[in-house]
Coordinates of N, CA, C and O in Angstrom, one line a residue:
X1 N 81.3 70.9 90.6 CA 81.0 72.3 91.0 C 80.8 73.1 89.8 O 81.6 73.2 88.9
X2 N 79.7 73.9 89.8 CA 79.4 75.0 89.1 C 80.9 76.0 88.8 O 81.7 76.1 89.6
X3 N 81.0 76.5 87.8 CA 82.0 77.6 87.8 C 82.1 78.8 88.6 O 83.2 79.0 89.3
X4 N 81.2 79.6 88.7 CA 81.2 80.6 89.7 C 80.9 79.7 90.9 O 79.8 80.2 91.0
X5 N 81.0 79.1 91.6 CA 81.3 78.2 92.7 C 82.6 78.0 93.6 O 82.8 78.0 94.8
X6 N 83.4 77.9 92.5 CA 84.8 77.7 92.5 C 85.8 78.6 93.5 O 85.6 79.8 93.1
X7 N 86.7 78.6 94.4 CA 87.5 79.4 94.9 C 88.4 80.2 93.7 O 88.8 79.4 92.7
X8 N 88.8 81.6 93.7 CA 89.9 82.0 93.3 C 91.1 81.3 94.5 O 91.0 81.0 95.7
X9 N 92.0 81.3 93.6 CA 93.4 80.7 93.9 C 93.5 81.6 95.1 O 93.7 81.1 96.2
X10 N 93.4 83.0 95.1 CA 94.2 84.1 96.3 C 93.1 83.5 97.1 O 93.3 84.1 98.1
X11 N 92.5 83.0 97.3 CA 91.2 82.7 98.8 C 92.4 81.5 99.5 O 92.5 81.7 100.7
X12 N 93.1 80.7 99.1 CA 93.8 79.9 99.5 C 95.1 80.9 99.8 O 95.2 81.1 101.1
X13 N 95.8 81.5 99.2 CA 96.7 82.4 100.4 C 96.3 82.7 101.4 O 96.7 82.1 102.3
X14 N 95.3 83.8 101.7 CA 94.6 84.7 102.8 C 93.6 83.4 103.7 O 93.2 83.7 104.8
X15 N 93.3 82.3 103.3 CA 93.0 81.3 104.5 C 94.1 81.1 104.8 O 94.2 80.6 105.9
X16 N 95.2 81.2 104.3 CA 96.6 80.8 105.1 C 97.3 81.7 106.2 O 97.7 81.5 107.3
X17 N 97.3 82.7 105.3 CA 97.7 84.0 106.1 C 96.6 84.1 107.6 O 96.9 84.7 108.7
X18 N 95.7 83.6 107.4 CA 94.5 84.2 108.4 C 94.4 83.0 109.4 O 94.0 83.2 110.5
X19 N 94.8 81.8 108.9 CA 95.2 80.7 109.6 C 96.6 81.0 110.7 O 96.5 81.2 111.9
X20 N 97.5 81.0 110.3 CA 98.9 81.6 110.5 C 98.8 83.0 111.5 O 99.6 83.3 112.3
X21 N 97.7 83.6 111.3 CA 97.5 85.2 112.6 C 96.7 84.3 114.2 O 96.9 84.6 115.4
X22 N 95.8 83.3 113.5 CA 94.8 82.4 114.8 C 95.7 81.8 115.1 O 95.3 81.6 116.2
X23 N 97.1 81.0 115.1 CA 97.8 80.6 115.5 C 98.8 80.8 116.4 O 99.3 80.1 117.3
X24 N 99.2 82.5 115.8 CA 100.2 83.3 116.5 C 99.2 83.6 117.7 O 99.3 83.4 118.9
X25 N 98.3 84.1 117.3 CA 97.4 84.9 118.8 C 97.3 83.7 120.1 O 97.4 84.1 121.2
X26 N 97.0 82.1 119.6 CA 97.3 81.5 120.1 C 98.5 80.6 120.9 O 98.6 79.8 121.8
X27 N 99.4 81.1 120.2 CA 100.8 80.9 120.9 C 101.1 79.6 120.6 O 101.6 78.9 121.5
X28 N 100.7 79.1 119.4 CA 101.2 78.0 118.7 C 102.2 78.4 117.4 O 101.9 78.3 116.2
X29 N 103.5 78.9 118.1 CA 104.2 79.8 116.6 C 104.7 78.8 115.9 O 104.8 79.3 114.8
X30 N 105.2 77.6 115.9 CA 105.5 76.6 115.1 C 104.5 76.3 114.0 O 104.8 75.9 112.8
X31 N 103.5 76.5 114.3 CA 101.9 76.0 113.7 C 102.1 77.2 112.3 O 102.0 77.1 111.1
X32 N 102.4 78.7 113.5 CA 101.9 79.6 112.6 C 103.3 80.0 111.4 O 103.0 80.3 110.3
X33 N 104.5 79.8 111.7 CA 105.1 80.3 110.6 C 105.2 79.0 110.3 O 106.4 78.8 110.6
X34 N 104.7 77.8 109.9 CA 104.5 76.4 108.6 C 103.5 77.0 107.9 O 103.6 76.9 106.7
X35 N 102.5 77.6 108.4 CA 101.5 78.7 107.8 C 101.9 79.5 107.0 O 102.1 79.0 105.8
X36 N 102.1 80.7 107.1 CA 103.0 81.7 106.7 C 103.8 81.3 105.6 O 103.7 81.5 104.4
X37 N 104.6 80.6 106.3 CA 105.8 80.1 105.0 C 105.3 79.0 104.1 O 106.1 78.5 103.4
X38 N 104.0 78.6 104.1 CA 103.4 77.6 103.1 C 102.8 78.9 102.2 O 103.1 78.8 101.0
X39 N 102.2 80.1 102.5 CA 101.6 81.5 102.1 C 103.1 82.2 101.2 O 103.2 82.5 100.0
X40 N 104.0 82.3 102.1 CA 104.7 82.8 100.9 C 105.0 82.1 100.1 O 104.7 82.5 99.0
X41 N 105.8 80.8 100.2 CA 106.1 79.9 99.1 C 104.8 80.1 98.1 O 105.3 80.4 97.0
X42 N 103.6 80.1 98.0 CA 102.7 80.3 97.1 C 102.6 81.3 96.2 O 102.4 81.3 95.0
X43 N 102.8 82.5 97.5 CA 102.5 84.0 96.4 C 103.7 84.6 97.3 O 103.4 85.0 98.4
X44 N 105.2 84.7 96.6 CA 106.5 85.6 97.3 C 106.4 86.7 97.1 O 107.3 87.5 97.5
X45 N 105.2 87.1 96.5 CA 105.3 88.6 95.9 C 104.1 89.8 96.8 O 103.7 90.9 96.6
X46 N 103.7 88.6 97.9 CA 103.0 89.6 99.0 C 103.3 90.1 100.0 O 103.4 89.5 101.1
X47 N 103.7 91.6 100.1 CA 104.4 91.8 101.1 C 103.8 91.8 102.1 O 104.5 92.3 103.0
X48 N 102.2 91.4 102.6 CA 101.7 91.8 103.9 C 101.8 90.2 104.4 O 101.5 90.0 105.6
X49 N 102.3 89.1 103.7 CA 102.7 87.6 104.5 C 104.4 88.0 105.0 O 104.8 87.2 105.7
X50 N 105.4 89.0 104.8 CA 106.7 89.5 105.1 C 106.2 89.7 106.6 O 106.6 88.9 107.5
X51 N 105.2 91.0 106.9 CA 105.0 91.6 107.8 C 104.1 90.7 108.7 O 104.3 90.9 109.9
X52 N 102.9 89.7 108.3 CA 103.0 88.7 109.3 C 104.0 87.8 109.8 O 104.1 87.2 110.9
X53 N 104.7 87.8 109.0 CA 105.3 86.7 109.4 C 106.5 87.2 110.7 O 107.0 86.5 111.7
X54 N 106.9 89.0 110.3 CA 107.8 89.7 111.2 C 107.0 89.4 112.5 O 107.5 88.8 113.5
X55 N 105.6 89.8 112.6 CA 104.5 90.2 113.6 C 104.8 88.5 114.6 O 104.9 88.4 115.8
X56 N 104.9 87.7 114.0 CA 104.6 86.0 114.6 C 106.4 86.2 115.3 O 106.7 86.1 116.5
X57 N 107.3 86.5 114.4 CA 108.5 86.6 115.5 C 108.4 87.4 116.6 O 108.6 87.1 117.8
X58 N 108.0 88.8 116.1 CA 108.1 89.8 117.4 C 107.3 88.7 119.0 O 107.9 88.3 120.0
X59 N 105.8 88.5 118.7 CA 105.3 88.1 119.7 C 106.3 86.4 120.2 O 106.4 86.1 121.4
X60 N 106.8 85.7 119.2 CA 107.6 84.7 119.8 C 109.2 85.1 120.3 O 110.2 84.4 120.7
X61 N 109.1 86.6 120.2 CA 110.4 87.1 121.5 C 111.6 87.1 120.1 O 112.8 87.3 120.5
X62 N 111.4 86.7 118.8 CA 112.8 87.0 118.1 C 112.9 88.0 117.4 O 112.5 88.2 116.2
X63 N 113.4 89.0 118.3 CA 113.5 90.3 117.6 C 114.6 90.3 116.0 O 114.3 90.3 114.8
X64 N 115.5 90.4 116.5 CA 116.3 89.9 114.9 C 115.2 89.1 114.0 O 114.6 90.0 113.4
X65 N 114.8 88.1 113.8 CA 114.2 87.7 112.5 C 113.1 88.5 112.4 O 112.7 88.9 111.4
X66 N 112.3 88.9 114.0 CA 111.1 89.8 112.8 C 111.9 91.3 112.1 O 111.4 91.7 111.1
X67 N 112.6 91.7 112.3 CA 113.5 92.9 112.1 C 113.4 92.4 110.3 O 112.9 92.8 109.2
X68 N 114.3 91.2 110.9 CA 114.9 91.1 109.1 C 113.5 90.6 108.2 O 113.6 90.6 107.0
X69 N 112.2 90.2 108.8 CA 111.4 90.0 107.5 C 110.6 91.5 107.4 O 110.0 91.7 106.4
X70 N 110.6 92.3 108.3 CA 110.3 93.8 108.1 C 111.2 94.4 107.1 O 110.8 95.0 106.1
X71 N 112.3 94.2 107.2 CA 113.5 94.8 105.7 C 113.2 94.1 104.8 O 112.8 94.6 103.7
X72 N 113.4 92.7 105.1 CA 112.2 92.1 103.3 C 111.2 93.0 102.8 O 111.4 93.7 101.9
X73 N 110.1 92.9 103.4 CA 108.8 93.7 103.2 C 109.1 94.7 102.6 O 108.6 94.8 101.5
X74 N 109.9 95.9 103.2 CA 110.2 97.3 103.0 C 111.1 97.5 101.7 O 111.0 98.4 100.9
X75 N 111.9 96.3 101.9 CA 112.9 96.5 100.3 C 111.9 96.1 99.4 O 112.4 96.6 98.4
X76 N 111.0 95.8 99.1 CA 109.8 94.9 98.2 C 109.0 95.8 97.9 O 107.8 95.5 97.5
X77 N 109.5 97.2 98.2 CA 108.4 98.9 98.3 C 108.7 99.9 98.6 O 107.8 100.7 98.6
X78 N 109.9 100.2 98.9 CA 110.3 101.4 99.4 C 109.7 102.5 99.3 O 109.5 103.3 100.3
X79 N 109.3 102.6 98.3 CA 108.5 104.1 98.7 C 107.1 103.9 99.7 O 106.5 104.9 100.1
X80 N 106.8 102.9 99.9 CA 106.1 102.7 101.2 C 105.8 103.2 102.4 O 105.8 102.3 103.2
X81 N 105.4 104.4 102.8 CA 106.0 104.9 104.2 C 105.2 104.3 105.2 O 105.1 104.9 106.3
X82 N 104.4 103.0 104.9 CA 103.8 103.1 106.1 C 105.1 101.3 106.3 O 105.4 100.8 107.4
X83 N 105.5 100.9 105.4 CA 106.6 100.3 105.8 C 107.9 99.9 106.7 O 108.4 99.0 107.4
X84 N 108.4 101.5 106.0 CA 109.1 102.0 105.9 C 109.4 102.5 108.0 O 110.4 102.6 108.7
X85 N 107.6 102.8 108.1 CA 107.5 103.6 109.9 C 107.6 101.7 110.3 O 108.6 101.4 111.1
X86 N 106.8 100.7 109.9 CA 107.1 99.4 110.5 C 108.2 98.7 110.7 O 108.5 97.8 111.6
X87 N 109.0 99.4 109.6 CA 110.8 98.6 109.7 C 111.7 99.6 110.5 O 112.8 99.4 110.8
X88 N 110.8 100.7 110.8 CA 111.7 101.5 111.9 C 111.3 100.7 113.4 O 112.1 100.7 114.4
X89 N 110.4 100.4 113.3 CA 110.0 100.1 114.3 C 110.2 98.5 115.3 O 110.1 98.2 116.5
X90 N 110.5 97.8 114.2 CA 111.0 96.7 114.7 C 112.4 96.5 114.3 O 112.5 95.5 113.6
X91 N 113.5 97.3 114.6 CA 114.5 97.4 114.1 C 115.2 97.5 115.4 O 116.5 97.7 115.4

Protein backbone atom coordinates (compact mmCIF):
# COMPACT_ATOMS: atom_id res chain seq x y z
CA UNK A 1 0.00 0.00 0.00
CA UNK A 2 0.91 3.47 -1.00
CA UNK A 3 1.33 5.85 2.02
CA UNK A 4 -1.45 8.09 1.68
CA UNK A 5 -3.46 4.93 1.24
CA UNK A 6 -3.14 3.92 4.62
CA UNK A 7 -5.99 4.24 7.44
CA UNK A 8 -5.24 6.71 10.32
CA UNK A 9 -5.38 4.65 13.44
CA UNK A 10 -8.67 6.95 14.78
CA UNK A 11 -10.62 5.40 11.44
CA UNK A 12 -10.42 2.05 13.41
CA UNK A 13 -12.05 3.57 16.70
CA UNK A 14 -15.06 5.32 14.91
CA UNK A 15 -15.58 1.95 12.61
CA UNK A 16 -15.92 0.65 16.03
CA UNK A 17 -17.94 3.08 17.64
CA UNK A 18 -20.16 3.15 14.46
CA UNK A 19 -20.22 -0.65 14.40
CA UNK A 20 -21.38 -0.71 18.22
CA UNK A 21 -24.48 2.24 17.33
CA UNK A 22 -25.72 -0.58 14.06
CA UNK A 23 -25.74 -3.09 16.72
CA UNK A 24 -27.56 -1.30 19.42
CA UNK A 25 -30.31 -0.01 16.85
CA UNK A 26 -30.45 -3.56 16.09
CA UNK A 27 -30.88 -5.06 19.45
CA UNK A 28 -27.93 -7.15 19.40
CA UNK A 29 -26.50 -5.34 22.75
CA UNK A 30 -24.03 -8.05 23.53
CA UNK A 31 -22.50 -7.54 19.98
CA UNK A 32 -22.70 -3.80 20.65
CA UNK A 33 -20.96 -3.15 24.07
CA UNK A 34 -17.79 -5.96 22.85
CA UNK A 35 -17.84 -3.05 20.37
CA UNK A 36 -17.70 -0.22 22.46
CA UNK A 37 -15.54 -1.69 25.03
CA UNK A 38 -12.98 -2.92 22.26
CA UNK A 39 -13.32 1.32 21.26
CA UNK A 40 -12.57 2.36 24.62
CA UNK A 41 -9.95 0.00 25.55
CA UNK A 42 -8.17 1.56 22.34
CA UNK A 43 -8.74 5.28 22.90
CA UNK A 44 -10.01 5.74 27.03
CA UNK A 45 -9.70 9.22 26.48
CA UNK A 46 -12.96 9.56 24.22
CA UNK A 47 -15.61 10.73 25.87
CA UNK A 48 -18.34 10.38 23.06
CA UNK A 49 -17.53 6.01 23.33
CA UNK A 50 -18.71 6.93 27.53
CA UNK A 51 -21.95 8.28 26.08
CA UNK A 52 -22.47 5.51 23.58
CA UNK A 53 -21.91 3.18 25.47
CA UNK A 54 -24.51 5.01 28.34
CA UNK A 55 -26.97 5.23 25.01
CA UNK A 56 -26.59 1.08 24.33
CA UNK A 57 -27.56 0.59 28.27
CA UNK A 58 -30.44 2.97 28.34
CA UNK A 59 -32.07 1.20 25.17
CA UNK A 60 -31.10 -2.37 26.81
CA UNK A 61 -33.43 -1.16 29.88
CA UNK A 62 -30.15 -0.66 32.45
CA UNK A 63 -30.74 2.42 33.70
CA UNK A 64 -28.02 2.42 36.51
CA UNK A 65 -25.05 1.53 34.20
CA UNK A 66 -26.05 3.91 31.52
CA UNK A 67 -26.40 6.63 34.48
CA UNK A 68 -22.89 5.62 35.68
CA UNK A 69 -21.12 5.75 32.13
CA UNK A 70 -22.90 9.32 31.69
CA UNK A 71 -20.93 10.40 35.15
CA UNK A 72 -17.74 8.86 33.48
CA UNK A 73 -18.20 10.99 30.47
CA UNK A 74 -19.16 14.19 32.50
CA UNK A 75 -16.29 13.78 35.05
CA UNK A 76 -13.86 13.57 31.85
CA UNK A 77 -15.19 17.48 31.21
CA UNK A 78 -17.02 19.13 33.49
CA UNK A 79 -17.30 22.15 32.19
CA UNK A 80 -19.18 20.56 29.46
CA UNK A 81 -22.80 21.62 29.57
CA UNK A 82 -24.00 19.73 27.02
CA UNK A 83 -22.80 16.72 29.32
CA UNK A 84 -23.42 17.81 32.06
CA UNK A 85 -27.74 18.34 30.52
CA UNK A 86 -26.93 14.34 29.38
CA UNK A 87 -25.94 13.13 32.90
CA UNK A 88 -28.93 14.98 34.19
CA UNK A 89 -30.77 13.24 32.21
CA UNK A 90 -30.10 9.80 32.51
CA UNK A 91 -29.62 9.95 36.13
Amino acid sequence: LALEEVEPPVTVLWVLEFLANHHDRRGRTGKALELIDEAIAYTPTVIDLYITKARIYKHAGDLEKASDHCEIARNMDLADRFLNTISTRYA
